[in-house]
């Protein structure tokens, strides 16, 4: 089964995952046929990255935007949570530190093999602001927050700008 997060389920009322088209839905797709198996409304969160392991109950760890009413971060609503793929519900695991700001490109990131760390990175071609941010996923604390100073120059980048297209633990 493939799991897809999406919105604008335009099927008839009663069949759509929500009455509000812009609501996020968790969609199960048959991996062999491509047929939709189910579509369920998500409880007010967006997953930007899923971890690799799903437990027997259908729970998977994720880098999530949501839980702003609990985390109360001044700039970002990012947190680590557990998503149940069967119910499309997420529960909060840890808020990110309030003294850390994720600059942009929150979908570029990766979990470590044991899901204990999450790295996200970005490069901004308009401002030149770069960031590599590594979190402890159990506490939400930043283990590393660097602006990658000197990297664009070392790469010979024009105007000291760069774009980060991916981040992966190896």
Short mmCIF file of N, CA and C in Angstrom, two decimals:
data_model
loop_
_atom_site.label_atom_id
_atom_site.label_comp_id
_atom_site.label_asym_id
_atom_site.label_seq_id
_atom_site.Cartn_x
_atom_site.Cartn_y
_atom_site.Cartn_z
N UNK A 1 0.84 -1.20 0.00
CA UNK A 1 0.00 0.00 0.00
C UNK A 1 0.87 1.24 0.00
N UNK A 2 0.54 2.19 -0.85
CA UNK A 2 1.15 3.51 -0.85
C UNK A 2 0.24 4.44 -0.07
N UNK A 3 0.83 5.39 0.64
CA UNK A 3 0.06 6.39 1.38
C UNK A 3 0.39 7.74 0.81
N UNK A 4 -0.64 8.51 0.49
CA UNK A 4 -0.48 9.81 -0.12
C UNK A 4 -1.27 10.84 0.69
N UNK A 5 -0.68 11.98 0.89
CA UNK A 5 -1.38 13.08 1.56
C UNK A 5 -1.79 14.07 0.49
N UNK A 6 -3.05 14.46 0.50
CA UNK A 6 -3.51 15.40 -0.51
C UNK A 6 -4.76 16.12 -0.06
N UNK A 7 -5.22 17.01 -0.91
CA UNK A 7 -6.44 17.75 -0.62
C UNK A 7 -7.25 17.87 -1.91
N UNK A 8 -8.38 18.52 -1.82
CA UNK A 8 -9.30 18.72 -2.92
C UNK A 8 -9.85 17.39 -3.45
N UNK A 9 -10.40 16.62 -2.51
CA UNK A 9 -11.14 15.42 -2.84
C UNK A 9 -12.48 15.88 -3.40
N UNK A 10 -12.63 15.82 -4.70
CA UNK A 10 -13.81 16.38 -5.37
C UNK A 10 -14.88 15.35 -5.70
N UNK A 11 -14.82 14.22 -5.01
CA UNK A 11 -15.88 13.23 -5.19
C UNK A 11 -17.18 13.76 -4.59
N UNK A 12 -18.28 13.15 -4.90
CA UNK A 12 -19.58 13.61 -4.37
C UNK A 12 -19.61 13.60 -2.84
N UNK A 13 -20.45 14.46 -2.26
CA UNK A 13 -20.61 14.46 -0.79
C UNK A 13 -20.95 13.05 -0.30
N UNK A 14 -20.39 12.69 0.83
CA UNK A 14 -20.57 11.35 1.35
C UNK A 14 -19.48 10.39 0.92
N UNK A 15 -18.84 10.69 -0.20
CA UNK A 15 -17.71 9.88 -0.67
C UNK A 15 -16.38 10.58 -0.40
N UNK A 16 -16.37 11.93 -0.45
CA UNK A 16 -15.15 12.71 -0.22
C UNK A 16 -14.69 12.54 1.22
N UNK A 17 -13.42 12.69 1.46
CA UNK A 17 -12.89 12.49 2.82
C UNK A 17 -13.32 13.61 3.76
N UNK A 18 -13.74 14.74 3.20
CA UNK A 18 -14.18 15.87 4.02
C UNK A 18 -15.16 16.71 3.23
N UNK A 19 -15.97 17.47 3.94
CA UNK A 19 -16.89 18.39 3.27
C UNK A 19 -16.18 19.64 2.79
N UNK A 20 -15.00 19.91 3.33
CA UNK A 20 -14.21 21.08 2.96
C UNK A 20 -13.10 20.62 2.02
N UNK A 21 -13.13 21.08 0.78
CA UNK A 21 -12.20 20.58 -0.25
C UNK A 21 -10.74 20.80 0.12
N UNK A 22 -10.41 21.86 0.82
CA UNK A 22 -9.01 22.15 1.13
C UNK A 22 -8.47 21.36 2.32
N UNK A 23 -9.31 20.59 3.00
CA UNK A 23 -8.82 19.76 4.11
C UNK A 23 -7.85 18.70 3.60
N UNK A 24 -6.85 18.38 4.41
CA UNK A 24 -5.89 17.35 4.07
C UNK A 24 -6.50 15.97 4.26
N UNK A 25 -6.23 15.07 3.33
CA UNK A 25 -6.71 13.69 3.40
C UNK A 25 -5.52 12.75 3.32
N UNK A 26 -5.60 11.64 4.03
CA UNK A 26 -4.62 10.58 3.92
C UNK A 26 -5.24 9.51 3.04
N UNK A 27 -4.60 9.25 1.90
CA UNK A 27 -5.16 8.38 0.88
C UNK A 27 -4.32 7.11 0.78
N UNK A 28 -4.97 5.96 0.88
CA UNK A 28 -4.31 4.67 0.71
C UNK A 28 -4.52 4.22 -0.73
N UNK A 29 -3.42 3.83 -1.39
CA UNK A 29 -3.46 3.43 -2.79
C UNK A 29 -2.90 2.01 -2.91
N UNK A 30 -3.61 1.15 -3.62
CA UNK A 30 -3.15 -0.21 -3.86
C UNK A 30 -1.87 -0.14 -4.69
N UNK A 31 -0.78 -0.72 -4.18
CA UNK A 31 0.53 -0.63 -4.83
C UNK A 31 0.58 -1.39 -6.15
N UNK A 32 -0.28 -2.38 -6.34
CA UNK A 32 -0.26 -3.16 -7.57
C UNK A 32 -1.19 -2.60 -8.65
N UNK A 33 -2.36 -2.13 -8.25
CA UNK A 33 -3.35 -1.69 -9.25
C UNK A 33 -3.47 -0.19 -9.38
N UNK A 34 -3.03 0.55 -8.35
CA UNK A 34 -3.20 2.00 -8.35
C UNK A 34 -4.57 2.45 -7.89
N UNK A 35 -5.43 1.51 -7.54
CA UNK A 35 -6.78 1.85 -7.07
C UNK A 35 -6.72 2.49 -5.69
N UNK A 36 -7.60 3.45 -5.46
CA UNK A 36 -7.70 4.06 -4.14
C UNK A 36 -8.40 3.08 -3.21
N UNK A 37 -7.78 2.82 -2.08
CA UNK A 37 -8.37 1.91 -1.10
C UNK A 37 -9.21 2.68 -0.08
N UNK A 38 -8.73 3.87 0.30
CA UNK A 38 -9.46 4.70 1.26
C UNK A 38 -8.92 6.13 1.21
N UNK A 39 -9.71 7.05 1.73
CA UNK A 39 -9.29 8.45 1.88
C UNK A 39 -9.94 8.95 3.16
N UNK A 40 -9.10 9.38 4.11
CA UNK A 40 -9.60 9.82 5.40
C UNK A 40 -9.09 11.23 5.72
N UNK A 41 -9.95 12.02 6.33
CA UNK A 41 -9.58 13.37 6.73
C UNK A 41 -8.52 13.31 7.85
N UNK A 42 -7.50 14.12 7.69
CA UNK A 42 -6.43 14.20 8.70
C UNK A 42 -6.84 15.23 9.75
N UNK A 43 -6.41 15.02 10.98
CA UNK A 43 -6.81 15.91 12.07
C UNK A 43 -5.92 17.14 12.20
N UNK A 44 -5.96 18.00 11.16
CA UNK A 44 -5.33 19.31 11.19
C UNK A 44 -3.80 19.27 11.32
N UNK A 45 -3.15 18.52 10.46
CA UNK A 45 -1.69 18.49 10.41
C UNK A 45 -1.25 18.19 8.99
N UNK A 46 0.00 18.53 8.70
CA UNK A 46 0.62 18.22 7.42
C UNK A 46 1.93 17.52 7.70
N UNK A 47 2.17 16.40 7.07
CA UNK A 47 3.43 15.67 7.25
C UNK A 47 4.36 16.06 6.11
N UNK A 48 5.53 16.56 6.46
CA UNK A 48 6.52 16.90 5.44
C UNK A 48 7.51 15.78 5.20
N UNK A 49 7.67 14.89 6.18
CA UNK A 49 8.56 13.75 5.98
C UNK A 49 8.13 12.63 6.92
N UNK A 50 8.00 11.44 6.37
CA UNK A 50 7.72 10.26 7.16
C UNK A 50 9.01 9.51 7.42
N UNK A 51 9.09 8.86 8.58
CA UNK A 51 10.21 7.98 8.88
C UNK A 51 10.03 6.70 8.05
N UNK A 52 10.89 5.72 8.25
CA UNK A 52 10.85 4.52 7.41
C UNK A 52 10.03 3.38 7.98
N UNK A 53 9.96 3.27 9.30
CA UNK A 53 9.34 2.09 9.90
C UNK A 53 7.91 2.35 10.35
N UNK A 54 7.02 1.43 9.97
CA UNK A 54 5.63 1.45 10.39
C UNK A 54 5.44 0.27 11.34
N UNK A 55 4.82 0.51 12.50
CA UNK A 55 4.60 -0.61 13.42
C UNK A 55 3.34 -1.40 13.04
N UNK A 56 3.08 -2.47 13.75
CA UNK A 56 1.96 -3.36 13.44
C UNK A 56 0.60 -2.66 13.55
N UNK A 57 0.53 -1.59 14.32
CA UNK A 57 -0.72 -0.84 14.48
C UNK A 57 -0.92 0.22 13.42
N UNK A 58 0.08 0.37 12.52
CA UNK A 58 -0.01 1.38 11.46
C UNK A 58 0.52 2.74 11.86
N UNK A 59 1.31 2.80 12.93
CA UNK A 59 1.89 4.06 13.39
C UNK A 59 3.24 4.30 12.73
N UNK A 60 3.47 5.54 12.32
CA UNK A 60 4.74 5.93 11.72
C UNK A 60 5.11 7.30 12.26
N UNK A 61 6.40 7.50 12.47
CA UNK A 61 6.92 8.76 12.99
C UNK A 61 6.96 9.78 11.86
N UNK A 62 6.78 11.06 12.16
CA UNK A 62 6.81 12.06 11.11
C UNK A 62 7.27 13.44 11.57
N UNK A 63 7.76 14.22 10.62
CA UNK A 63 8.10 15.64 10.76
C UNK A 63 6.86 16.37 10.31
N UNK A 64 6.20 17.02 11.24
CA UNK A 64 4.83 17.49 11.04
C UNK A 64 4.71 18.99 11.27
N UNK A 65 3.85 19.61 10.50
CA UNK A 65 3.43 20.97 10.79
C UNK A 65 2.03 20.88 11.38
N UNK A 66 1.87 21.47 12.54
CA UNK A 66 0.61 21.41 13.26
C UNK A 66 0.90 21.54 14.75
N UNK A 67 -0.08 21.32 15.57
CA UNK A 67 0.07 21.37 17.03
C UNK A 67 0.50 22.75 17.53
N UNK A 68 0.20 23.81 16.74
CA UNK A 68 0.60 25.15 17.15
C UNK A 68 -0.05 25.58 18.46
N UNK A 69 -1.22 25.06 18.75
CA UNK A 69 -1.88 25.42 20.01
C UNK A 69 -1.15 24.83 21.21
N UNK A 70 -0.40 23.75 21.02
CA UNK A 70 0.36 23.13 22.10
C UNK A 70 1.79 23.65 22.11
N UNK A 71 2.45 23.63 20.96
CA UNK A 71 3.87 23.99 20.90
C UNK A 71 4.10 25.49 21.05
N UNK A 72 3.22 26.30 20.52
CA UNK A 72 3.28 27.76 20.64
C UNK A 72 4.65 28.33 20.29
N UNK A 73 5.19 27.87 19.16
CA UNK A 73 6.45 28.41 18.65
C UNK A 73 6.16 29.77 18.03
N UNK A 74 7.04 30.76 18.23
CA UNK A 74 6.73 32.09 17.69
C UNK A 74 6.73 32.19 16.16
N UNK A 75 7.42 31.28 15.45
CA UNK A 75 7.53 31.41 13.99
C UNK A 75 7.13 30.16 13.22
N UNK A 76 7.35 28.99 13.79
CA UNK A 76 7.11 27.73 13.09
C UNK A 76 6.14 26.85 13.86
N UNK A 77 5.39 26.04 13.15
CA UNK A 77 4.47 25.09 13.77
C UNK A 77 4.96 23.66 13.57
N UNK A 78 6.27 23.46 13.53
CA UNK A 78 6.82 22.14 13.27
C UNK A 78 7.01 21.37 14.56
N UNK A 79 6.81 20.06 14.45
CA UNK A 79 6.94 19.17 15.59
C UNK A 79 7.20 17.76 15.08
N UNK A 80 7.48 16.88 16.00
CA UNK A 80 7.59 15.46 15.67
C UNK A 80 6.37 14.78 16.23
N UNK A 81 5.77 13.92 15.43
CA UNK A 81 4.56 13.27 15.87
C UNK A 81 4.46 11.86 15.33
N UNK A 82 3.46 11.16 15.80
CA UNK A 82 3.20 9.80 15.35
C UNK A 82 1.88 9.82 14.60
N UNK A 83 1.92 9.36 13.36
CA UNK A 83 0.75 9.32 12.50
C UNK A 83 0.26 7.88 12.43
N UNK A 84 -1.03 7.69 12.66
CA UNK A 84 -1.62 6.38 12.47
C UNK A 84 -2.20 6.34 11.06
N UNK A 85 -1.64 5.49 10.22
CA UNK A 85 -2.04 5.42 8.82
C UNK A 85 -3.44 4.85 8.65
N UNK A 86 -3.93 4.11 9.64
CA UNK A 86 -5.27 3.51 9.55
C UNK A 86 -6.36 4.53 9.90
N UNK A 87 -6.05 5.47 10.80
CA UNK A 87 -7.07 6.43 11.24
C UNK A 87 -6.85 7.85 10.73
N UNK A 88 -5.66 8.11 10.16
CA UNK A 88 -5.28 9.45 9.68
C UNK A 88 -5.21 10.47 10.81
N UNK A 89 -4.93 10.01 12.02
CA UNK A 89 -4.76 10.90 13.17
C UNK A 89 -3.30 10.97 13.56
N UNK A 90 -2.90 12.14 14.05
CA UNK A 90 -1.52 12.32 14.52
C UNK A 90 -1.55 12.70 15.99
N UNK A 91 -0.55 12.23 16.71
CA UNK A 91 -0.37 12.62 18.10
C UNK A 91 1.01 13.25 18.24
N UNK A 92 1.09 14.25 19.07
CA UNK A 92 2.34 14.97 19.28
C UNK A 92 3.34 14.12 20.05
N UNK A 93 4.58 14.13 19.57
CA UNK A 93 5.67 13.45 20.27
C UNK A 93 6.59 14.49 20.92
N UNK A 94 7.01 15.51 20.16
CA UNK A 94 7.87 16.56 20.71
C UNK A 94 7.78 17.82 19.85
N UNK A 95 7.66 18.96 20.50
CA UNK A 95 7.71 20.26 19.81
C UNK A 95 9.18 20.61 19.55
N UNK A 96 9.45 21.36 18.48
CA UNK A 96 10.82 21.82 18.28
C UNK A 96 11.10 22.94 19.29
N UNK A 97 12.37 23.14 19.56
CA UNK A 97 12.78 24.18 20.51
C UNK A 97 12.28 25.53 20.05
N UNK A 98 11.81 26.33 20.98
CA UNK A 98 11.26 27.65 20.65
C UNK A 98 12.34 28.63 20.19
N UNK A 99 13.60 28.35 20.47
CA UNK A 99 14.68 29.25 20.08
C UNK A 99 15.29 28.90 18.73
N UNK A 100 14.66 27.97 17.99
CA UNK A 100 15.14 27.55 16.68
C UNK A 100 14.08 27.87 15.64
N UNK A 101 14.50 28.44 14.52
CA UNK A 101 13.59 28.73 13.42
C UNK A 101 14.01 27.94 12.19
N UNK A 102 13.06 27.24 11.59
CA UNK A 102 13.30 26.54 10.33
C UNK A 102 13.10 27.58 9.24
N UNK A 103 14.17 27.89 8.49
CA UNK A 103 14.10 28.97 7.52
C UNK A 103 13.14 28.70 6.37
N UNK A 104 13.30 27.59 5.70
CA UNK A 104 12.43 27.27 4.56
C UNK A 104 12.71 25.84 4.11
N UNK A 105 11.99 25.40 3.10
CA UNK A 105 12.17 24.08 2.50
C UNK A 105 12.05 22.95 3.52
N UNK A 106 10.99 23.02 4.33
CA UNK A 106 10.79 22.04 5.39
C UNK A 106 10.60 20.62 4.88
N UNK A 107 10.31 20.45 3.60
CA UNK A 107 10.14 19.12 3.02
C UNK A 107 11.47 18.48 2.67
N UNK A 108 12.55 19.23 2.71
CA UNK A 108 13.87 18.66 2.41
C UNK A 108 14.47 18.19 3.72
N UNK A 109 14.51 16.89 3.92
CA UNK A 109 15.06 16.37 5.15
C UNK A 109 15.03 14.86 5.18
N UNK A 110 15.55 14.30 6.29
CA UNK A 110 15.62 12.85 6.41
C UNK A 110 15.76 12.48 7.88
N UNK A 111 15.21 11.32 8.22
CA UNK A 111 15.38 10.74 9.53
C UNK A 111 16.61 9.84 9.53
N UNK A 112 17.28 9.76 10.68
CA UNK A 112 18.36 8.80 10.83
C UNK A 112 17.76 7.39 10.81
N UNK A 113 18.59 6.38 10.67
CA UNK A 113 18.11 5.00 10.55
C UNK A 113 17.27 4.58 11.75
N UNK A 114 17.60 5.08 12.93
CA UNK A 114 16.84 4.72 14.14
C UNK A 114 15.78 5.76 14.51
N UNK A 115 15.56 6.74 13.64
CA UNK A 115 14.57 7.81 13.82
C UNK A 115 14.86 8.72 15.02
N UNK A 116 16.04 8.67 15.58
CA UNK A 116 16.36 9.51 16.75
C UNK A 116 16.78 10.93 16.36
N UNK A 117 17.13 11.12 15.08
CA UNK A 117 17.53 12.44 14.59
C UNK A 117 16.80 12.75 13.29
N UNK A 118 16.62 14.04 13.06
CA UNK A 118 16.04 14.50 11.80
C UNK A 118 16.86 15.68 11.33
N UNK A 119 17.27 15.65 10.07
CA UNK A 119 18.03 16.75 9.48
C UNK A 119 17.20 17.41 8.39
N UNK A 120 17.21 18.73 8.38
CA UNK A 120 16.56 19.49 7.31
C UNK A 120 17.54 20.58 6.88
N UNK A 121 17.50 20.92 5.60
CA UNK A 121 18.46 21.90 5.08
C UNK A 121 17.80 22.77 4.02
N UNK A 122 18.34 23.97 3.87
CA UNK A 122 17.80 24.87 2.85
C UNK A 122 18.87 25.84 2.40
N UNK A 123 18.68 26.35 1.22
CA UNK A 123 19.49 27.42 0.66
C UNK A 123 18.56 28.39 -0.03
N UNK A 124 18.77 29.66 0.16
CA UNK A 124 17.87 30.66 -0.39
C UNK A 124 18.61 31.50 -1.41
N UNK A 125 18.21 31.37 -2.69
CA UNK A 125 18.90 32.09 -3.76
C UNK A 125 18.56 33.57 -3.77
N UNK A 126 17.55 33.98 -3.03
CA UNK A 126 17.21 35.40 -2.98
C UNK A 126 17.97 36.14 -1.89
N UNK A 127 18.16 35.50 -0.76
CA UNK A 127 18.83 36.18 0.36
C UNK A 127 20.21 35.62 0.66
N UNK A 128 20.49 34.41 0.18
CA UNK A 128 21.76 33.78 0.50
C UNK A 128 21.77 33.09 1.85
N UNK A 129 20.62 33.07 2.54
CA UNK A 129 20.53 32.42 3.85
C UNK A 129 20.48 30.91 3.67
N UNK A 130 21.42 30.22 4.27
CA UNK A 130 21.50 28.77 4.18
C UNK A 130 21.33 28.19 5.59
N UNK A 131 20.92 26.93 5.66
CA UNK A 131 20.73 26.34 6.97
C UNK A 131 20.82 24.82 6.87
N UNK A 132 21.51 24.23 7.83
CA UNK A 132 21.47 22.80 8.09
C UNK A 132 21.09 22.68 9.55
N UNK A 133 20.00 21.99 9.80
CA UNK A 133 19.42 21.90 11.13
C UNK A 133 19.19 20.43 11.45
N UNK A 134 19.75 19.95 12.56
CA UNK A 134 19.58 18.57 12.98
C UNK A 134 18.91 18.57 14.35
N UNK A 135 17.81 17.84 14.45
CA UNK A 135 17.04 17.77 15.69
C UNK A 135 17.16 16.41 16.36
N UNK A 136 17.07 16.41 17.68
CA UNK A 136 16.81 15.22 18.46
C UNK A 136 15.30 15.03 18.38
N UNK A 137 14.84 13.95 17.79
CA UNK A 137 13.41 13.79 17.56
C UNK A 137 12.63 13.45 18.83
N UNK A 138 13.32 13.03 19.86
CA UNK A 138 12.63 12.68 21.11
C UNK A 138 12.36 13.90 21.97
N UNK A 139 13.23 14.91 21.86
CA UNK A 139 13.07 16.12 22.68
C UNK A 139 12.71 17.36 21.87
N UNK A 140 12.99 17.35 20.57
CA UNK A 140 12.77 18.52 19.72
C UNK A 140 13.91 19.52 19.79
N UNK A 141 14.95 19.20 20.56
CA UNK A 141 16.09 20.10 20.70
C UNK A 141 16.97 20.06 19.45
N UNK A 142 17.51 21.22 19.09
CA UNK A 142 18.44 21.29 17.97
C UNK A 142 19.80 20.78 18.41
N UNK A 143 20.31 19.81 17.67
CA UNK A 143 21.64 19.28 17.94
C UNK A 143 22.69 20.04 17.13
N UNK A 144 22.26 20.58 15.99
CA UNK A 144 23.13 21.37 15.12
C UNK A 144 22.25 22.37 14.39
N UNK A 145 22.69 23.61 14.35
CA UNK A 145 22.00 24.65 13.59
C UNK A 145 23.09 25.53 13.00
N UNK A 146 23.40 25.32 11.74
CA UNK A 146 24.49 26.05 11.10
C UNK A 146 24.01 26.73 9.83
N UNK A 147 24.61 27.87 9.53
CA UNK A 147 24.26 28.60 8.30
C UNK A 147 25.15 28.19 7.13
N UNK A 148 25.93 27.13 7.31
CA UNK A 148 26.80 26.59 6.25
C UNK A 148 27.76 27.66 5.74
N UNK A 149 28.22 28.50 6.65
CA UNK A 149 29.13 29.60 6.30
C UNK A 149 30.33 29.10 5.49
N UNK A 150 30.55 29.76 4.39
CA UNK A 150 31.70 29.44 3.54
C UNK A 150 31.44 28.35 2.52
N UNK A 151 30.36 27.59 2.65
CA UNK A 151 30.11 26.51 1.70
C UNK A 151 29.83 27.01 0.29
N UNK A 152 28.99 28.04 0.09
CA UNK A 152 28.79 28.52 -1.28
C UNK A 152 30.10 28.96 -1.95
N UNK A 153 30.96 29.62 -1.17
CA UNK A 153 32.25 30.06 -1.73
C UNK A 153 33.12 28.86 -2.07
N UNK A 154 33.13 27.87 -1.18
CA UNK A 154 33.94 26.67 -1.42
C UNK A 154 33.48 25.92 -2.66
N UNK A 155 32.19 26.01 -2.96
CA UNK A 155 31.64 25.36 -4.14
C UNK A 155 31.77 26.21 -5.41
N UNK A 156 32.28 27.45 -5.25
CA UNK A 156 32.43 28.34 -6.39
C UNK A 156 31.11 28.92 -6.86
N UNK A 157 30.17 29.06 -5.96
CA UNK A 157 28.83 29.54 -6.31
C UNK A 157 28.85 31.01 -6.72
N UNK A 158 28.13 31.32 -7.79
CA UNK A 158 27.98 32.70 -8.23
C UNK A 158 27.20 33.48 -7.19
N UNK A 159 27.67 34.65 -6.84
CA UNK A 159 27.00 35.53 -5.88
C UNK A 159 26.79 34.89 -4.52
N UNK A 160 27.51 33.81 -4.23
CA UNK A 160 27.46 33.12 -2.93
C UNK A 160 26.08 32.56 -2.60
N UNK A 161 25.29 32.26 -3.62
CA UNK A 161 23.97 31.66 -3.43
C UNK A 161 24.03 30.18 -3.73
N UNK A 162 23.17 29.41 -3.07
CA UNK A 162 23.08 27.99 -3.37
C UNK A 162 21.67 27.51 -3.04
N UNK A 163 21.32 26.38 -3.61
CA UNK A 163 20.03 25.74 -3.35
C UNK A 163 20.32 24.34 -2.84
N UNK A 164 19.63 23.93 -1.79
CA UNK A 164 19.75 22.58 -1.26
C UNK A 164 18.58 21.78 -1.80
N UNK A 165 18.87 20.68 -2.48
CA UNK A 165 17.81 19.86 -3.09
C UNK A 165 17.50 18.61 -2.29
N UNK A 166 18.33 18.29 -1.32
CA UNK A 166 18.07 17.09 -0.55
C UNK A 166 18.98 17.02 0.65
N UNK A 167 18.56 16.26 1.64
CA UNK A 167 19.36 15.97 2.83
C UNK A 167 19.07 14.53 3.20
N UNK A 168 20.12 13.76 3.44
CA UNK A 168 19.93 12.34 3.74
C UNK A 168 20.98 11.86 4.73
N UNK A 169 20.55 11.02 5.66
CA UNK A 169 21.49 10.35 6.56
C UNK A 169 22.03 9.12 5.84
N UNK A 170 23.32 8.88 5.97
CA UNK A 170 23.91 7.70 5.32
C UNK A 170 24.70 6.93 6.34
#
